[in-house]
Short mmCIF file of C-alpha atoms in Angstrom, two decimals:
data_model
loop_
_atom_site.label_atom_id
_atom_site.label_comp_id
_atom_site.label_asym_id
_atom_site.label_seq_id
_atom_site.Cartn_x
_atom_site.Cartn_y
_atom_site.Cartn_z
CA ASP A 16 -7.23 -13.81 0.16
CA ALA A 17 -8.90 -10.74 -1.20
CA GLY A 18 -7.41 -7.38 -0.43
CA ILE A 19 -4.16 -5.53 -0.85
CA THR A 20 -0.90 -7.15 0.13
CA GLN A 21 2.62 -5.84 0.32
CA SER A 22 5.83 -7.82 0.30
CA PRO A 23 8.18 -8.08 1.95
CA ARG A 24 6.94 -6.79 5.31
CA TYR A 25 10.48 -6.06 6.44
CA LYS A 26 13.62 -5.45 4.40
CA ILE A 27 17.18 -4.48 5.23
CA THR A 28 19.39 -3.43 2.35
CA GLU A 29 22.71 -1.74 1.82
CA THR A 30 23.31 1.70 0.43
CA GLY A 31 23.56 1.66 -3.34
CA ARG A 32 21.61 -1.53 -3.87
CA GLN A 33 18.46 -1.77 -5.93
CA VAL A 34 15.40 -2.96 -4.06
CA THR A 35 11.82 -3.54 -5.18
CA LEU A 36 8.78 -3.42 -2.97
CA MET A 37 5.77 -5.33 -4.22
CA CYS A 38 2.11 -4.43 -4.03
CA HIS A 39 -0.75 -6.62 -5.19
CA GLN A 40 -4.49 -5.99 -5.01
CA THR A 41 -7.31 -8.37 -5.84
CA TRP A 42 -10.15 -5.85 -6.25
CA SER A 43 -9.26 -4.66 -9.78
CA HIS A 44 -9.15 -1.10 -8.45
CA SER A 45 -8.00 1.29 -11.12
CA TYR A 46 -6.04 3.62 -8.84
CA MET A 47 -2.98 2.63 -6.85
CA PHE A 48 -0.63 4.69 -4.70
CA TRP A 49 2.67 4.51 -2.91
CA TYR A 50 3.22 6.51 0.28
CA ARG A 51 6.12 6.72 2.66
CA GLN A 52 5.60 7.35 6.35
CA ASP A 53 8.24 9.12 8.39
CA LEU A 54 8.13 10.51 11.91
CA GLY A 55 7.09 14.13 11.82
CA HIS A 56 6.02 14.00 8.18
CA GLY A 57 2.95 11.79 8.19
CA LEU A 58 2.29 10.07 4.88
CA ARG A 59 3.75 11.54 1.73
CA LEU A 60 2.79 10.44 -1.75
CA ILE A 61 5.61 9.04 -3.86
CA TYR A 62 3.84 7.91 -7.04
CA TYR A 63 0.36 7.02 -8.12
CA SER A 64 -1.25 5.25 -11.03
CA ALA A 65 -4.66 5.84 -12.57
CA ALA A 66 -4.64 2.60 -14.57
CA ALA A 67 -2.31 0.08 -16.13
CA ASP A 68 0.52 1.85 -17.95
CA ILE A 69 -0.45 5.25 -16.49
CA THR A 70 1.70 6.57 -13.66
CA ASP A 71 2.47 10.00 -12.27
CA LYS A 72 4.70 11.60 -9.70
CA GLY A 73 3.55 12.54 -6.25
CA GLU A 74 5.14 14.77 -3.66
CA VAL A 75 8.47 12.92 -3.16
CA PRO A 76 9.30 10.88 -6.30
CA ASP A 77 13.08 11.36 -6.50
CA GLY A 78 15.04 8.11 -6.26
CA TYR A 79 12.02 5.92 -6.96
CA VAL A 80 10.69 4.20 -10.06
CA VAL A 81 7.28 2.56 -10.57
CA SER A 82 5.64 0.47 -13.23
CA ARG A 83 2.15 -0.86 -13.76
CA SER A 84 1.99 -3.42 -16.50
CA LYS A 85 -0.99 -5.16 -14.89
CA THR A 86 -3.89 -3.59 -13.03
CA GLU A 87 -3.34 -5.65 -9.90
CA ASN A 88 0.38 -4.98 -9.40
CA PHE A 89 2.21 -1.77 -8.64
CA PRO A 90 5.86 -2.38 -7.71
CA LEU A 91 8.06 0.38 -6.31
CA THR A 92 11.78 0.26 -7.06
CA LEU A 93 14.54 2.12 -5.31
CA GLU A 94 17.21 2.21 -8.01
CA SER A 95 20.12 2.96 -5.68
CA ALA A 96 19.01 2.94 -2.06
CA THR A 97 20.12 5.72 0.27
CA ARG A 98 19.83 6.00 4.05
CA SER A 99 17.27 8.76 3.64
CA GLN A 100 14.96 6.19 2.07
CA THR A 101 14.74 4.29 5.33
CA SER A 102 11.03 4.46 5.99
CA VAL A 103 7.75 2.58 6.18
CA TYR A 104 6.16 2.28 2.76
CA PHE A 105 2.44 1.89 2.23
CA CYS A 106 0.65 0.87 -0.90
CA ALA A 107 -3.01 1.78 -1.36
CA SER A 108 -5.71 1.32 -3.95
CA SER A 109 -8.97 3.02 -4.81
CA VAL A 110 -11.80 1.87 -7.03
CA GLN A 111 -11.83 5.02 -9.15
CA GLY A 112 -10.46 8.50 -9.31
CA ALA A 113 -13.47 10.24 -7.85
CA ARG A 114 -12.93 12.12 -4.65
CA ASN A 115 -15.79 10.36 -2.92
CA THR A 116 -14.03 7.02 -2.81
CA GLU A 117 -11.81 5.85 -0.02
CA ALA A 118 -8.34 4.38 -0.37
CA PHE A 119 -7.57 0.95 1.04
CA PHE A 120 -4.13 0.41 2.50
CA GLY A 121 -1.74 -2.50 2.73
CA GLN A 122 0.05 -3.48 5.93
CA GLY A 123 3.21 -1.63 5.00
CA THR A 124 6.85 -2.52 4.32
CA ARG A 125 9.46 -1.39 6.78
CA LEU A 126 12.65 -0.70 4.83
CA THR A 127 15.99 -0.06 6.48
CA VAL A 128 18.94 1.10 4.40
CA VAL A 129 22.29 0.59 6.12
CA ALA B 25 -2.21 23.45 -3.30
CA GLN B 26 -4.23 21.46 -0.84
CA SER B 27 -2.93 20.86 2.66
CA VAL B 28 -4.05 19.36 5.95
CA THR B 29 -2.96 20.50 9.39
CA GLN B 30 -3.31 18.48 12.54
CA PRO B 31 -2.17 20.88 15.27
CA ASP B 32 -1.76 18.26 18.00
CA ILE B 33 1.14 15.85 17.58
CA HIS B 34 0.33 13.87 20.74
CA ILE B 35 -2.73 13.77 22.97
CA THR B 36 -3.19 11.85 26.20
CA VAL B 37 -6.61 11.16 27.66
CA SER B 38 -7.95 8.94 30.41
CA GLU B 39 -10.13 5.99 29.58
CA GLY B 40 -13.75 7.04 29.61
CA ALA B 41 -12.99 10.68 28.90
CA SER B 42 -14.18 12.48 25.80
CA LEU B 43 -11.88 13.08 22.86
CA GLU B 44 -11.55 15.69 20.15
CA LEU B 45 -8.81 15.59 17.52
CA ARG B 46 -8.41 18.69 15.41
CA CYS B 47 -8.02 18.89 11.67
CA ASN B 48 -7.84 21.98 9.45
CA TYR B 49 -7.67 21.81 5.68
CA SER B 50 -6.81 24.13 2.85
CA TYR B 51 -8.46 23.43 -0.48
CA GLY B 52 -10.07 25.72 -3.02
CA ALA B 53 -13.00 23.54 -3.97
CA THR B 54 -15.50 21.58 -1.94
CA PRO B 55 -13.39 19.31 0.25
CA TYR B 56 -13.77 15.59 0.44
CA LEU B 57 -12.45 14.67 3.88
CA PHE B 58 -11.42 11.49 5.63
CA TRP B 59 -10.22 10.28 8.99
CA TYR B 60 -8.01 7.19 9.12
CA VAL B 61 -6.67 5.31 12.13
CA GLN B 62 -3.41 3.39 12.31
CA SER B 63 -2.76 0.90 15.08
CA PRO B 64 0.87 0.05 15.84
CA GLY B 65 2.47 -1.97 13.06
CA GLN B 66 -0.66 -1.87 10.95
CA GLY B 67 -1.91 -0.16 7.84
CA LEU B 68 -4.48 2.61 7.80
CA GLN B 69 -8.16 1.93 8.35
CA LEU B 70 -10.91 4.34 7.35
CA LEU B 71 -12.91 5.69 10.30
CA LEU B 72 -15.28 7.99 8.42
CA LYS B 73 -15.61 10.28 5.43
CA TYR B 74 -17.41 13.47 4.42
CA PHE B 75 -18.50 14.27 0.91
CA SER B 76 -21.62 16.40 1.17
CA GLY B 77 -24.90 16.73 3.02
CA ASP B 78 -25.13 16.46 6.77
CA THR B 79 -22.09 18.10 8.32
CA LEU B 80 -22.00 15.63 11.20
CA VAL B 81 -20.86 12.23 10.01
CA GLN B 82 -20.80 8.99 11.92
CA GLY B 83 -18.06 6.43 11.58
CA ILE B 84 -16.97 3.12 12.96
CA LYS B 85 -15.97 2.42 16.56
CA GLY B 86 -18.23 5.19 17.90
CA PHE B 87 -16.37 8.06 16.24
CA GLU B 88 -17.96 11.08 14.63
CA ALA B 89 -16.67 14.17 12.89
CA GLU B 90 -18.14 17.56 12.14
CA PHE B 91 -17.40 19.53 9.00
CA LYS B 92 -17.33 23.31 9.52
CA ARG B 93 -16.78 25.15 6.27
CA SER B 94 -16.44 28.54 7.96
CA GLN B 95 -13.56 27.26 10.05
CA SER B 96 -12.08 24.91 7.41
CA SER B 97 -12.17 22.21 10.02
CA PHE B 98 -13.11 18.56 10.26
CA ASN B 99 -12.61 17.59 13.90
CA LEU B 100 -12.92 14.00 15.09
CA ARG B 101 -14.76 13.26 18.32
CA LYS B 102 -15.63 10.39 20.58
CA PRO B 103 -17.70 10.77 23.75
CA SER B 104 -15.95 8.05 25.76
CA VAL B 105 -12.52 6.72 24.86
CA HIS B 106 -11.58 3.07 25.29
CA TRP B 107 -8.05 1.78 25.83
CA SER B 108 -8.21 0.11 22.41
CA ASP B 109 -8.52 3.55 20.77
CA ALA B 110 -4.83 4.20 21.43
CA ALA B 111 -3.41 4.67 17.94
CA GLU B 112 -2.33 7.31 15.47
CA TYR B 113 -5.05 9.26 13.67
CA PHE B 114 -4.72 10.88 10.27
CA CYS B 115 -6.94 13.43 8.61
CA ALA B 116 -6.87 13.55 4.80
CA VAL B 117 -8.35 15.56 1.94
CA ALA B 118 -8.96 14.22 -1.56
CA THR B 119 -8.10 16.43 -4.49
CA SER B 120 -9.83 16.71 -7.84
CA GLY B 121 -11.00 13.63 -9.63
CA GLY B 122 -9.75 12.19 -12.86
CA SER B 123 -6.05 11.62 -13.38
CA ASN B 124 -5.14 14.01 -10.60
CA TYR B 125 -6.92 12.16 -7.82
CA LYS B 126 -4.88 11.66 -4.70
CA LEU B 127 -5.13 11.91 -0.95
CA THR B 128 -3.14 14.44 1.03
CA PHE B 129 -2.61 13.55 4.67
CA GLY B 130 -1.92 15.52 7.80
CA LYS B 131 1.07 14.58 9.91
CA GLY B 132 -1.05 12.64 12.35
CA THR B 133 -2.01 12.80 16.02
CA LEU B 134 -0.82 10.09 18.36
CA LEU B 135 -3.40 9.20 20.98
CA THR B 136 -2.37 7.70 24.30
CA VAL B 137 -5.08 6.38 26.62
CA ASN B 138 -4.36 6.16 30.34
CA PRO B 139 -6.18 3.56 32.43
#
């Protein structure tokens, strides 16, 4: 199906483990984003990517790694998960970097670190 | 740096009543503004957006928003709320284009609708 999909939808992992959240979009949008949503903080930008092989830090990048070898995929890796990374993670994409374009969001991944 | 403030964390209205959700932004250039809605367990869906022109913009589901530059505000309104409007609402501002494009969100307003 066309759109933006995240996997898994739910994940429980242990402290110290590496975990990767997947994001795939079928629109060939150049821009992709990762946000985390926490109560009282709204959505905060972790990383974003303007195109394949171009990534940049957002507001809260520490503890996360991203890559973008292909336009349609933008995985987010927690190298050594901590309890503070328990959150709902949203991936989004946008057709271009202009401000007059909206971002389209995935359904989210609820990650629990125990 | 840009920022978005949604002063109301939680609002409760009765079904059929009017609604106004407040949003104030801080951004040095002309703002590009958005309202998104998030239903429980779902992603974010765009309600409406403002780029330029008419300061009153219409969106989906009967929502509208008015841009007031003098007040740095972009408040969301609906004349008659339906029970299905219960959700969390986020205001956002887009920063400069090019490699620095990104959306900055407010912390959200949770809307409860009483029957």
